[in-house]
Amino acid sequence: MSYLRFEKALMTNLQESLTRELLRTNRSGAYSCSTIVDCNTRKYHGLLVVPVPELDNENHVLLSSLDCTVIQHGAEFNLGIHKYQGNVYSPNGHKYIRELDIEKVPSTIYRVGGVVLKKEVVFQHYENRILLRYTLLDAHSQTTLRFRPFLAFRSVRQFTHENSTASRDYEEVENGIKTCMYAGYPTLYMQFSKKNQFIFSPYWYRGIEYPKEQERGYASNEDLYVPGYFDMNMRKGESVVFAASTKKSATSSLKKLFDKEVEDRHPRNNFLNCLITAAHQFHNRRGEERYILAGYPWFKCRARDTFIAAPGLTLSIEEVEYFEKVMKTGIHALKQFYTGNESTEPIYEIDKPDVPLWCLWAIQQYEDKVGKEKCAKMYGAFLKETMKFIESNKHPYMTVEDNGLLFVDGGKEKAMTWMNSTANGHPVVPRTGYIVEFNALWYNALRFCAEMSPSDSKDAQHYEALAEKVKESFVKTFWNQYGYLFDYVDAGEDEQDWSVRPNMIFAAALEYSPLDQSQKKSIIDICTRELLTPKGLRSLSPKSSGYNPMYVGPQAQRDYAYHQGTAWPWLGGFYLEACLKLFGRSRLSFVERQMIGYEDEMFQGCVGTIPELFDGNPPFTGRGAMSFAMNVAEILRTMELLEKMNYNTEGTK
């Protein structure tokens, strides 16, 4: 039995099946996503969703869905499903589903009387082409398949409605048609591997509704345009492949193309392999450049997320070459920022003060994987350049103070850290001044750069001396009498944030820490008591003022909850790393139990991946973006740390 498999009882129960989603990507920014029964519940859902750079920087839904109808003896059985206003679902094709199996690609089995039909879906790598293969496994009489495409041609952030501007024009191409509803959009090609008959029968399906948008307080309904339908007769055992693409397909090779794409897929036959597949979904390519998308369905490439996620998504699964390609792009963007030039890379938030620090941390993980010599050759000059940039106080928002610590100015007016939600134009969590994780990363960077410099060099001596100053100032500034660290200290140490937040965990988890062992243990203990959940660390302790753990409701309500008690798996990764470093093998079983909480998510939410965040209170429901790079990365990195801890230097358990 496959690892990811859903039986009829779950598939036909919409309360269960509509909460589960499937994501497929092409590693170039396009994706295909819906629920496991193919009923779209978000405006971001669609069978073919692609970037259209000629229009804007958003993704656009070209083909919303494809309904398949089985016809026997003149009777029609539509396997599709849509939600309409008034809580109406029509047609009810989900009732014909017998099982969904997801190993290399999703495979759904339908039974209609004596007809058994299998549908498989794969997104071609590096092309805007989605492929669906239908196989008639069994049929006792002549069977016709009818395919009805629902077109949107809109941004993922908007809706479409019946209008007279939309073009109804189409042109027949080999085994299909091509069409384009609006000027500026790419042409959509819909073709089959087999000859068929297209019947032009234009119709607007009105009032299709997306319940996920209702939950989030947004507009939630639209109209979709169907230009007509494709009919073809099928024999028992016969397969046909459908391709929707922004380029014309060679229909004679569609079956071979489908087989090739399936062969290239990583099997999702266990927890680790699901995460590896999820890691690959964040890949993004533009020409020869490589990026990491922060998450799906709405995140772009963000600088901080890139450097935090890169080690886990690449080094932890032995993909060193991809790490180097991602870092080449990210470092290029940083160098442009250092020199005051506008970035030519599509990487957002490069100006955040902690981005260079996280970049140095990522390089440190690379050094641990490949060794000092190769790392120095690859990144030695950049390490020195970055340290010089920081120490010269050239960053517009951050300075090195006389006490050696980093001070961030303007955090009350503009979000400077990863806790970046805003309300009424101001940060919900206004972190400014001496910020705890910035300075933990700074101390770690100084010690790492000293290690990477020749031992008797002036650079090494300078970094070590400054690190000693930072160590002393860090403890004096952040450590309080209750045994944990202030989240930030501002206004000459007169304003201290006593909130118990997870950002202090980095001081215990990083390779080089300004804290002693007893201080690290105290931090881990309070994180365990007040912040730890089965889904990571809470962003705020329930004992602290403003605790708001439920990420639900309209946008404003969610903004106030975003970093006020929600749980984040990527923070949990650093917490578990701190535990393993401080307590060693005695915490192995504890860490393995924490992994179980994440493995449960393979069968919930977006199947096979990890969402952006979780409610901070039971039942710890997944929320936000359906798939989040930093979370997947840190779970993979934790699993690598576990593997290392489980084996001694001789390679025996």
XYZ file of C-alpha atoms in Angstrom, residues 10-627:
618
model
C -12.615 10.041 3.056
C -12.752 11.137 -0.584
C -16.553 11.162 -0.695
C -16.830 13.044 2.622
C -16.466 16.698 1.582
C -15.891 17.831 5.172
C -12.693 15.786 5.078
C -11.635 15.916 1.432
C -12.077 19.680 0.894
C -9.575 20.432 3.675
C -6.853 18.542 1.806
C -5.036 20.022 -1.174
C -2.577 18.851 -3.825
C 0.227 21.010 -5.206
C 2.286 20.431 -8.346
C 4.926 22.857 -9.650
C 7.167 23.153 -12.702
C 10.235 24.607 -10.866
C 9.897 27.804 -12.893
C 7.203 29.614 -10.950
C 4.082 27.962 -12.411
C 1.916 25.566 -10.453
C -1.241 23.486 -10.438
C -3.293 23.173 -7.275
C -6.721 22.118 -6.055
C -8.306 19.931 -3.398
C -7.876 16.162 -3.583
C -11.337 15.870 -5.218
C -10.539 18.671 -7.732
C -13.036 21.132 -6.259
C -11.354 24.538 -6.177
C -11.808 26.239 -2.810
C -9.347 29.148 -3.177
C -8.975 31.856 -5.801
C -5.363 30.632 -5.992
C -6.474 27.179 -7.138
C -6.245 26.227 -10.788
C -5.173 23.449 -13.116
C -2.709 25.729 -14.931
C -1.461 28.780 -13.025
C 1.473 30.596 -14.608
C 3.438 33.839 -14.258
C 2.722 36.394 -16.982
C 5.625 38.875 -16.683
C 4.284 40.918 -19.596
C 1.314 41.871 -17.412
C 2.621 42.035 -13.838
C 4.545 40.154 -11.169
C 1.649 37.878 -10.210
C 0.660 34.370 -11.193
C -2.429 33.998 -13.373
C -5.041 31.246 -13.557
C -5.470 30.318 -17.218
C -7.230 26.967 -16.922
C -9.251 26.689 -13.715
C -10.337 23.076 -14.102
C -11.199 20.315 -16.568
C -14.413 18.359 -16.052
C -14.489 14.823 -17.415
C -17.831 13.203 -18.214
C -18.317 9.483 -18.831
C -21.047 8.760 -21.408
C -22.591 5.314 -21.868
C -25.868 4.482 -23.636
C -26.609 8.209 -23.832
C -26.362 8.668 -20.047
C -23.844 11.236 -18.782
C -21.888 10.944 -15.513
C -19.867 14.113 -14.794
C -16.835 13.435 -12.597
C -16.234 17.115 -11.840
C -17.289 19.126 -8.797
C -17.726 22.882 -8.201
C -19.121 24.823 -5.282
C -21.780 27.396 -6.136
C -23.441 30.103 -4.063
C -25.967 28.825 -1.567
C -23.721 25.947 -0.455
C -24.570 23.983 -3.594
C -22.091 21.448 -5.010
C -22.615 20.465 -8.636
C -21.948 18.122 -10.242
C -21.162 15.646 -7.478
C -18.397 13.774 -9.261
C -16.588 13.052 -5.993
C -19.141 10.314 -5.211
C -17.635 8.209 -8.025
C -14.116 8.288 -6.542
C -12.881 4.970 -5.190
C -9.374 5.941 -4.100
C -6.550 8.447 -4.499
C -3.002 7.158 -4.547
C -0.058 9.569 -4.507
C 3.347 8.037 -5.031
C 5.175 9.565 -7.946
C 2.088 11.376 -9.279
C -1.503 11.667 -8.015
C -3.675 8.837 -9.358
C -7.451 8.890 -8.852
C -9.696 5.896 -9.577
C -13.345 6.533 -10.525
C -16.055 3.879 -10.874
C -19.275 4.629 -12.758
C -21.330 1.461 -13.047
C -19.177 -0.906 -15.053
C -16.721 1.822 -16.042
C -13.448 2.148 -14.120
C -11.392 5.216 -15.073
C -7.985 6.252 -13.780
C -6.773 9.858 -13.885
C -3.104 10.789 -13.341
C -1.630 14.299 -13.256
C 1.913 15.601 -13.729
C 3.350 19.095 -14.305
C 6.191 19.130 -16.824
C 9.417 20.467 -15.367
C 10.513 23.915 -16.609
C 7.536 24.237 -18.985
C 4.114 25.798 -18.514
C 2.452 22.508 -19.398
C 0.145 20.392 -17.249
C -0.443 16.794 -18.372
C -3.398 14.586 -17.441
C -3.580 10.926 -18.431
C -6.935 9.137 -18.464
C -6.931 5.324 -18.698
C -10.121 3.330 -19.207
C -9.360 0.370 -16.953
C -12.682 -1.342 -17.471
C -15.874 -0.877 -19.535
C -18.572 -3.313 -20.637
C -19.926 -1.261 -23.517
C -19.016 1.651 -25.790
C -17.711 4.564 -23.725
C -17.294 8.209 -24.666
C -15.288 10.696 -22.618
C -16.278 14.353 -22.725
C -13.905 17.064 -21.479
C -15.157 20.532 -20.577
C -12.444 23.185 -19.810
C -13.252 26.024 -17.370
C -11.226 29.129 -18.282
C -10.391 32.070 -16.021
C -7.538 34.152 -17.546
C -7.115 36.291 -14.412
C -4.638 37.127 -11.665
C -4.640 34.855 -8.608
C -5.579 37.931 -6.560
C -8.658 38.809 -8.603
C -11.856 37.252 -9.918
C -13.405 37.083 -13.362
C -17.048 37.668 -14.187
C -19.148 37.324 -17.306
C -18.330 40.180 -19.657
C -18.488 41.135 -23.307
C -14.753 41.862 -23.542
C -13.703 38.239 -23.262
C -12.847 36.805 -26.643
C -14.738 33.716 -27.767
C -12.407 33.188 -30.694
C -10.565 29.918 -30.966
C -8.561 28.122 -33.582
C -8.272 24.408 -34.128
C -4.787 22.941 -33.765
C -3.577 19.364 -33.852
C -6.003 17.295 -31.713
C -7.299 20.357 -29.913
C -7.752 24.121 -29.906
C -5.951 27.295 -28.889
C -7.609 30.368 -27.422
C -6.893 33.589 -25.545
C -9.606 35.439 -23.647
C -7.866 38.820 -23.207
C -5.128 40.864 -24.893
C -1.757 40.615 -23.189
C -2.293 37.046 -22.027
C -0.460 34.074 -23.523
C -2.369 31.733 -25.803
C -3.686 28.615 -24.089
C -3.267 25.373 -26.049
C -5.521 22.447 -25.089
C -4.622 19.272 -26.957
C -4.984 15.504 -26.665
C -2.813 12.599 -27.711
C -5.802 11.271 -29.668
C -8.074 12.730 -32.310
C -11.305 14.124 -30.930
C -14.240 16.303 -31.834
C -14.451 19.806 -30.387
C -17.970 21.196 -30.122
C -18.072 24.983 -29.783
C -20.714 25.709 -27.128
C -19.727 28.888 -25.246
C -21.224 29.309 -21.794
C -20.490 31.225 -18.579
C -20.866 29.206 -15.392
C -21.967 31.825 -12.858
C -21.590 32.041 -9.106
C -18.740 29.607 -8.519
C -17.682 30.105 -4.911
C -14.422 29.673 -2.994
C -15.016 28.956 0.727
C -11.384 29.535 1.737
C -11.716 33.133 0.601
C -14.920 33.494 2.613
C -13.054 32.305 5.702
C -10.379 34.931 5.096
C -12.905 37.744 4.758
C -12.477 38.305 1.021
C -14.837 38.339 -1.955
C -15.396 34.721 -2.865
C -17.298 34.117 -6.103
C -16.709 34.403 -9.822
C -17.925 33.271 -13.223
C -15.898 30.918 -15.406
C -16.037 30.620 -19.183
C -16.380 27.281 -20.957
C -15.802 27.543 -24.746
C -17.228 24.104 -25.491
C -16.245 20.478 -25.030
C -14.123 17.697 -26.509
C -15.617 14.249 -27.250
C -13.758 11.021 -27.954
C -14.584 7.324 -27.932
C -12.419 5.097 -25.730
C -11.678 1.363 -25.708
C -11.079 -0.709 -22.599
C -7.392 -0.468 -21.639
C -6.825 2.658 -23.761
C -5.120 5.796 -22.441
C -5.331 9.389 -23.609
C -3.166 12.315 -22.481
C -4.462 15.880 -22.239
C -2.005 18.792 -22.325
C -2.761 22.394 -21.362
C 0.122 24.693 -22.167
C 1.215 28.144 -23.265
C 3.054 26.435 -26.131
C 1.854 24.101 -28.835
C 2.364 20.438 -27.959
C 3.484 17.656 -30.263
C 0.488 15.397 -29.676
C 2.165 12.272 -31.041
C 4.745 12.436 -28.248
C 2.451 13.318 -25.334
C 2.286 9.731 -24.026
C 6.079 9.407 -24.045
C 6.395 12.836 -22.442
C 4.017 11.818 -19.661
C 5.988 8.613 -19.002
C 9.266 10.547 -18.931
C 7.939 13.105 -16.458
C 6.647 10.350 -14.175
C 10.015 8.603 -14.320
C 11.774 11.818 -13.257
C 9.634 12.175 -10.120
C 10.872 11.303 -6.644
C 8.620 8.662 -5.032
C 6.684 9.949 -2.028
C 6.808 6.612 -0.224
C 7.836 7.854 3.237
C 8.082 11.009 5.342
C 11.570 11.944 4.160
C 10.792 11.500 0.472
C 7.639 13.611 0.806
C 9.767 16.413 2.232
C 12.356 16.020 -0.546
C 9.602 16.361 -3.153
C 8.267 19.391 -1.273
C 11.777 20.881 -1.242
C 12.031 20.570 -5.013
C 8.709 22.391 -5.433
C 10.309 25.586 -4.103
C 12.880 25.573 -6.904
C 12.564 28.431 -9.354
C 14.615 29.025 -12.485
C 15.080 32.124 -14.622
C 17.552 31.419 -17.392
C 20.700 30.117 -15.712
C 19.809 31.644 -12.355
C 18.302 29.635 -9.503
C 16.023 30.839 -6.733
C 13.991 29.517 -3.831
C 10.362 30.566 -3.590
C 9.337 31.360 -0.017
C 6.096 29.404 -0.313
C 2.901 28.591 -2.194
C 0.565 29.832 -3.383
C 1.269 33.563 -2.919
C 4.873 34.060 -1.798
C 7.665 35.187 -4.097
C 11.415 34.841 -3.607
C 12.368 36.657 -0.381
C 15.957 37.231 0.708
C 15.697 36.191 4.367
C 13.654 33.085 3.525
C 16.155 32.123 0.828
C 19.168 32.084 3.138
C 17.345 30.413 6.033
C 15.816 27.739 3.810
C 18.708 27.039 1.436
C 20.764 24.718 3.704
C 17.823 22.494 4.606
C 16.348 22.372 1.110
C 19.664 21.531 -0.542
C 22.610 20.570 1.687
C 20.537 18.328 3.950
C 19.466 16.221 0.960
C 22.925 16.158 -0.669
C 22.156 18.760 -3.348
C 25.263 20.903 -2.879
C 25.314 22.104 -6.469
C 21.846 23.620 -6.212
C 22.871 25.378 -2.989
C 25.796 26.962 -4.824
C 23.541 28.116 -7.659
C 20.998 29.641 -5.274
C 23.742 31.363 -3.291
C 25.305 32.732 -6.459
C 22.043 34.495 -7.268
C 21.462 35.651 -3.679
C 25.012 36.923 -3.211
C 24.794 38.833 -6.479
C 21.692 40.602 -5.161
C 23.421 41.353 -1.849
C 26.492 42.779 -3.557
C 24.277 45.091 -5.581
C 22.686 46.221 -2.326
C 26.102 46.753 -0.696
C 27.128 49.115 -3.513
C 23.837 51.003 -3.519
C 22.737 49.668 -6.896
C 19.199 48.590 -7.662
C 18.914 44.816 -7.653
C 18.486 43.112 -11.005
C 17.425 39.905 -9.239
C 13.758 39.227 -8.436
C 14.557 38.789 -4.741
C 12.429 40.805 -2.341
C 13.344 42.401 1.011
C 17.085 42.371 0.352
C 17.368 45.514 2.500
C 16.318 43.858 5.768
C 19.144 44.203 8.326
C 19.428 40.503 9.194
C 19.676 39.295 5.589
C 23.523 39.480 5.428
C 23.694 37.697 8.789
C 21.496 34.843 7.594
C 23.577 34.650 4.412
C 26.703 34.143 6.529
C 24.874 31.480 8.546
C 23.960 29.653 5.326
C 27.611 29.727 4.228
C 28.550 28.316 7.637
C 26.258 25.331 6.970
C 27.991 24.902 3.616
C 31.397 24.866 5.334
C 30.170 22.138 7.668
C 29.125 20.077 4.650
C 32.098 20.542 2.259
C 34.972 21.635 4.501
C 36.888 24.810 5.222
C 39.148 24.763 2.163
C 36.377 24.556 -0.415
C 34.207 27.039 1.482
C 37.041 29.578 1.716
C 37.724 29.260 -1.992
C 34.040 29.668 -2.805
C 32.987 32.364 -0.364
C 36.046 33.676 1.507
C 36.162 37.027 -0.287
C 32.424 37.541 0.154
C 32.633 36.835 3.888
C 35.216 39.586 4.247
C 33.205 41.962 2.056
C 30.067 41.404 4.118
C 31.807 41.937 7.439
C 33.347 45.146 6.134
C 29.940 46.348 4.940
C 28.386 45.749 8.355
C 31.261 47.206 10.385
C 31.437 50.296 8.174
C 27.838 51.088 9.148
C 26.795 51.262 5.507
C 23.494 49.515 6.118
C 20.687 52.103 6.071
C 18.937 50.606 9.099
C 21.689 49.020 11.201
C 24.879 50.168 12.959
C 27.624 48.612 15.049
C 27.612 50.397 18.407
C 30.604 51.090 20.656
C 29.689 48.049 22.749
C 30.049 45.859 19.642
C 26.345 45.056 19.339
C 24.174 45.688 16.300
C 21.547 48.384 16.713
C 18.552 48.666 14.391
C 16.837 52.012 13.962
C 13.274 52.567 12.761
C 11.742 49.248 13.822
C 8.706 50.973 15.280
C 7.810 52.515 11.937
C 8.874 49.700 9.615
C 9.062 45.942 10.127
C 12.743 45.006 10.259
C 12.647 41.383 11.384
C 10.927 38.171 10.346
C 8.026 39.240 12.594
C 6.815 41.514 9.831
C 3.024 41.744 10.025
C 1.652 45.280 9.908
C -1.592 47.012 10.835
C -2.510 50.565 9.913
C 0.906 51.001 8.337
C 2.889 50.043 11.465
C 4.433 46.764 12.664
C 2.212 44.709 14.964
C 5.382 43.652 16.782
C 7.572 46.816 16.690
C 10.996 45.296 17.345
C 13.768 47.888 17.294
C 17.110 48.746 18.903
C 19.216 45.794 20.032
C 17.367 42.763 18.610
C 18.220 39.446 20.206
C 18.539 37.131 17.171
C 20.406 39.761 15.139
C 23.103 39.931 17.793
C 23.209 36.173 18.301
C 23.772 35.843 14.553
C 26.359 38.645 14.697
C 28.403 36.905 17.393
C 28.183 33.636 15.462
C 29.291 35.407 12.252
C 32.310 36.981 13.969
C 33.505 33.674 15.324
C 32.843 31.891 12.016
C 34.724 34.524 10.001
C 37.614 34.322 12.470
C 37.688 30.559 11.920
C 37.646 31.011 8.136
C 40.545 33.517 8.230
C 44.205 32.431 8.545
C 44.798 31.956 12.282
C 47.633 34.486 12.533
C 46.010 37.117 10.274
C 44.881 40.571 11.365
C 41.337 39.695 10.255
C 41.184 36.676 12.570
C 42.537 38.682 15.494
C 40.113 41.531 14.819
C 37.071 39.243 14.579
C 38.037 37.401 17.774
C 38.563 40.624 19.711
C 35.240 42.054 18.551
C 33.510 38.762 19.320
C 34.730 38.944 22.927
C 33.304 42.448 23.236
C 29.993 41.331 21.715
C 29.829 38.344 24.071
C 30.180 40.504 27.146
C 27.727 43.121 25.882
C 25.207 40.517 24.750
C 24.853 38.960 28.191
C 24.817 42.362 29.904
C 22.147 43.704 27.526
C 19.796 40.745 26.999
C 20.040 38.421 30.017
C 17.477 39.078 32.717
C 16.998 37.866 36.266
C 14.257 35.430 35.238
C 16.633 33.276 33.232
C 15.796 34.208 29.656
C 16.657 36.887 27.088
C 14.883 40.143 26.337
C 13.423 40.069 22.834
C 14.812 43.529 22.130
C 16.284 46.438 24.080
C 15.839 50.010 22.882
C 16.535 53.610 23.939
C 19.825 53.060 25.728
C 18.560 49.963 27.560
C 15.676 51.916 29.136
C 13.093 50.062 27.034
C 13.244 46.300 27.359
C 10.752 43.844 25.891
C 10.015 41.218 28.554
C 7.781 39.154 26.246
C 8.751 35.499 26.127
C 9.349 34.962 22.430
C 11.202 32.256 20.467
C 13.844 34.569 18.974
C 16.155 33.900 21.926
C 16.462 30.235 20.881
C 19.021 31.183 18.219
C 21.482 32.161 20.934
C 21.355 28.550 22.136
C 21.182 26.845 18.732
C 23.899 28.554 16.672
C 27.349 26.983 16.392
C 28.916 29.841 18.342
C 26.959 31.257 21.249
C 27.662 34.177 23.605
C 25.969 32.181 26.389
C 27.370 29.593 28.765
C 25.902 26.105 29.125
C 23.677 26.947 32.107
C 22.229 29.961 30.287
C 21.519 27.859 27.206
C 19.758 25.281 29.377
C 17.652 27.988 30.998
C 16.532 29.258 27.574
C 15.685 25.761 26.356
C 13.749 25.095 29.558
C 11.555 28.179 29.247
C 10.983 27.522 25.527
C 9.922 23.991 26.445
C 7.547 25.160 29.163
C 5.946 28.118 27.402
C 6.543 27.962 23.655
C 6.835 24.346 22.532
C 3.967 22.714 20.619
C 3.845 19.563 18.448
C 4.129 21.913 15.434
C 7.075 24.076 16.464
C 7.581 27.051 18.764
C 4.907 29.599 19.518
C 5.748 33.149 18.484
C 4.653 34.368 21.925
C 4.130 32.729 25.311
C 0.531 32.258 26.529
C 1.688 34.018 29.711
C 2.700 37.161 27.831
C 0.409 40.093 27.145
C -1.286 40.058 23.762
C -1.255 36.279 23.274
C -3.463 35.520 20.249
C -2.911 31.968 18.984
C -5.692 31.515 16.412
C -4.802 32.640 12.882
C -8.371 32.993 11.582
C -10.828 35.609 10.358
C -10.440 38.699 8.150
C -7.020 40.074 7.165
C -6.771 42.599 10.019
C -7.645 39.957 12.609
C -5.063 37.590 11.166
C -2.398 40.305 11.078
C -2.760 40.810 14.819
C -2.417 37.059 15.431
C 0.389 36.356 12.942
C 3.266 36.633 15.451
C 1.331 36.727 18.691
C 1.143 33.064 19.577
C 0.983 31.082 16.343
C 3.387 28.133 16.092
C 6.173 27.950 13.492
C 7.966 24.701 12.569
C 11.137 26.460 11.351
C 11.649 27.894 14.836
C 11.093 24.395 16.176
C 13.993 23.251 14.018
C 16.418 25.575 15.790
C 14.946 24.588 19.165
C 15.566 20.898 18.433
C 19.080 21.711 17.234
C 19.751 23.496 20.526
C 18.466 20.465 22.438
C 20.708 18.060 20.529
C 23.769 20.280 20.943
C 23.273 20.743 24.675
C 21.961 17.339 25.729
C 23.335 15.057 22.997
C 21.994 11.533 22.531
C 19.807 11.769 25.639
C 17.349 13.893 23.665
C 17.181 11.680 20.573
C 13.869 10.048 21.467
C 12.397 13.438 22.372
C 13.360 14.904 18.982
C 12.035 11.832 17.179
C 8.692 12.261 18.963
C 8.568 15.870 17.793
C 9.063 14.644 14.235
C 5.874 12.601 14.544
C 3.903 15.839 14.880
C 5.257 16.967 11.523
C 4.786 13.612 9.821
C 1.079 13.769 10.669
C 0.888 16.836 8.420
C 1.805 14.754 5.354
C -1.824 13.587 5.317
C -3.462 16.915 6.219
C -3.655 20.367 4.640
C -1.573 20.375 1.475
C -0.699 16.691 1.210
C 3.010 15.895 1.435
C 4.265 19.280 2.618
C 4.191 21.692 5.597
C 2.076 24.872 5.799
C 3.254 28.308 6.869
C 2.117 28.223 10.497
C -0.197 26.559 12.981
C -2.594 27.773 15.625
C -0.784 28.011 18.950
C -3.549 26.148 20.805
C -4.910 22.625 20.222
C -5.731 21.112 17.816
C -2.874 23.130 16.246
C -4.566 23.541 12.854
C -2.347 24.434 9.905
C -2.919 27.916 8.474
C -1.557 30.450 6.010
C 0.328 29.451 2.887
C -0.194 25.788 2.042
C 3.528 25.059 1.634
